[in-house]
PDB file of C-alpha atoms in Angstrom:
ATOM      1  CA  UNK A   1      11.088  -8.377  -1.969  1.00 55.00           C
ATOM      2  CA  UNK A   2       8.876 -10.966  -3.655  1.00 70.00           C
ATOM      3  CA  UNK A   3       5.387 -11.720  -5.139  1.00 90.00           C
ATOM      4  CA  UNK A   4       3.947 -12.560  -1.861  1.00 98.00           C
ATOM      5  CA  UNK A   5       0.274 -10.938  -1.176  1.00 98.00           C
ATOM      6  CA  UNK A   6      -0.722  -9.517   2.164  1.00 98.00           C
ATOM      7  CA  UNK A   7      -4.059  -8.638   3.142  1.00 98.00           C
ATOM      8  CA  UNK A   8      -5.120  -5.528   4.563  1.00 98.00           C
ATOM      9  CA  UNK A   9      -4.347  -6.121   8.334  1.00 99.00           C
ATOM     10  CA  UNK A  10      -0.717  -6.301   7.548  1.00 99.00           C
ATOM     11  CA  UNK A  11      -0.742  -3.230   5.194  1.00 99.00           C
ATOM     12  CA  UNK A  12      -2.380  -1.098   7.528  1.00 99.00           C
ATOM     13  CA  UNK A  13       0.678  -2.341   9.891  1.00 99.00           C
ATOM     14  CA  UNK A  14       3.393  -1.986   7.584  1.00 98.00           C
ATOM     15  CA  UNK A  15       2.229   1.824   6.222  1.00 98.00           C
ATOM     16  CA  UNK A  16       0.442   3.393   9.336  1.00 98.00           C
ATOM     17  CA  UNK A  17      -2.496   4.028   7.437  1.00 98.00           C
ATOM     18  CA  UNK A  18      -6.073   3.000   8.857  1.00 99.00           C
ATOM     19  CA  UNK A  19      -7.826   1.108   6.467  1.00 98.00           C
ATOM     20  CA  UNK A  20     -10.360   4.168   4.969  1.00 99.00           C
ATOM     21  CA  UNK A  21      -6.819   5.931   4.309  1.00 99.00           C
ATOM     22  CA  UNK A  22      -5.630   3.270   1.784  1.00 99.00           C
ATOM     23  CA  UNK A  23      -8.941   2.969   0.478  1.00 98.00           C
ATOM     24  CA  UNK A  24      -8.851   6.807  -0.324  1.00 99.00           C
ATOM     25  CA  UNK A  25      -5.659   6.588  -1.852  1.00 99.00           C
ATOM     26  CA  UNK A  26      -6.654   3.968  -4.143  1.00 99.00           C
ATOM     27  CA  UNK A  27      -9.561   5.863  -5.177  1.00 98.00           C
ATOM     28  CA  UNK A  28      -6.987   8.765  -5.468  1.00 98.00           C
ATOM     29  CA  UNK A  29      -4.581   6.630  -7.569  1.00 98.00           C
ATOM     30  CA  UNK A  30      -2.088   7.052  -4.771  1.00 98.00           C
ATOM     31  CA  UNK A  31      -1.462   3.766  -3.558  1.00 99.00           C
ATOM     32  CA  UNK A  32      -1.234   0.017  -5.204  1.00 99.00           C
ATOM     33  CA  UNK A  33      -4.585  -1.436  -6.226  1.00 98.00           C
ATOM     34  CA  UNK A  34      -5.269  -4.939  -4.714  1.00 98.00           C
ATOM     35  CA  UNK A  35      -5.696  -8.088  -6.177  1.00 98.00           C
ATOM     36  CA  UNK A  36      -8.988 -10.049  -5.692  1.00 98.00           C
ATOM     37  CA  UNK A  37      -9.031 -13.372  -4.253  1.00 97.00           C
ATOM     38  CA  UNK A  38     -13.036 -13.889  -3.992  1.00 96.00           C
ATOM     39  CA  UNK A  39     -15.639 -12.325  -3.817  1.00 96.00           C
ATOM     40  CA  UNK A  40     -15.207 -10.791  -0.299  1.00 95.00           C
ATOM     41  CA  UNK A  41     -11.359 -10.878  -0.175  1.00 97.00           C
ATOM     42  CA  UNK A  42      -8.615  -8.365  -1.328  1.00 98.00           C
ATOM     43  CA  UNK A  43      -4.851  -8.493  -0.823  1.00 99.00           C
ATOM     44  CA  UNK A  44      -2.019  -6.242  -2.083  1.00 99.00           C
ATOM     45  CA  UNK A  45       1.589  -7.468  -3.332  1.00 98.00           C
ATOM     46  CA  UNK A  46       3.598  -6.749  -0.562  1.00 98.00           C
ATOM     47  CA  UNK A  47       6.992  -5.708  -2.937  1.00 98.00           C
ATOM     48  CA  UNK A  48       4.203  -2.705  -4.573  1.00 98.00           C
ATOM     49  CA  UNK A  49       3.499  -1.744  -0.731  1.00 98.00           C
ATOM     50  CA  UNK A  50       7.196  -1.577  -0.283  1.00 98.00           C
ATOM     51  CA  UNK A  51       7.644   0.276  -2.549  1.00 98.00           C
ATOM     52  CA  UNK A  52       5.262   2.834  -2.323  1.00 98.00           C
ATOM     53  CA  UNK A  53       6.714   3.168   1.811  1.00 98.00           C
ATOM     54  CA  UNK A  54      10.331   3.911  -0.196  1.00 97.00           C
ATOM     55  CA  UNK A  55       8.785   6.912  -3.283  1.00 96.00           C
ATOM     56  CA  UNK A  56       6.849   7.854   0.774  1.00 95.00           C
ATOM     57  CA  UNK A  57      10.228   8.429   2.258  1.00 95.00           C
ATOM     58  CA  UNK A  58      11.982  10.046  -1.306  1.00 93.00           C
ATOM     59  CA  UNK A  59       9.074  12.712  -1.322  1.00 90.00           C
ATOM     60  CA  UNK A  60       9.392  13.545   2.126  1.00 90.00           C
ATOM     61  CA  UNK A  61      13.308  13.705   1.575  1.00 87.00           C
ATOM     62  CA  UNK A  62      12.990  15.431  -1.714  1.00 84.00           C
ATOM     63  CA  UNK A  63      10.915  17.895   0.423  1.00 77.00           C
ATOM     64  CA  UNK A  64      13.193  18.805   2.963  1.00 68.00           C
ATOM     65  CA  UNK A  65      15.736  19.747   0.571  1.00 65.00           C
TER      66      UNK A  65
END
């Protein structure tokens, strides 16, 4: 994984989640804050979205145990 920065489009692809959904979570402190690029643009480095998909799958594992 590396420090490359997505922008929302491709998180909501990568996660499932519609774009309010990751909003919420941020507000939640559930999912990676973005980084700002300007004033109107946002994007998220992609290894912290990765890795929030992976501790996604280990809860849902941990869970069915």
């Amino acid at each position: 994984m590396s420090n490359r920065l997505i922008r929302i489009k491709e998180v909501m692809d990568r996660t499932g989640l519609a774009r309010s959904t990751v909003y919420k979570y941020i507000s939640l402190g559930q999912f990676p804050h973005p980084i700002k690029l300007g004033t109107r643009a946002v994007a998220w480095v992609e290894r912290e979205v990765e890795a929030w998909i992976c501790e996604s799958i280990e809860r849902r594992d941990d869970k069915a145990l």
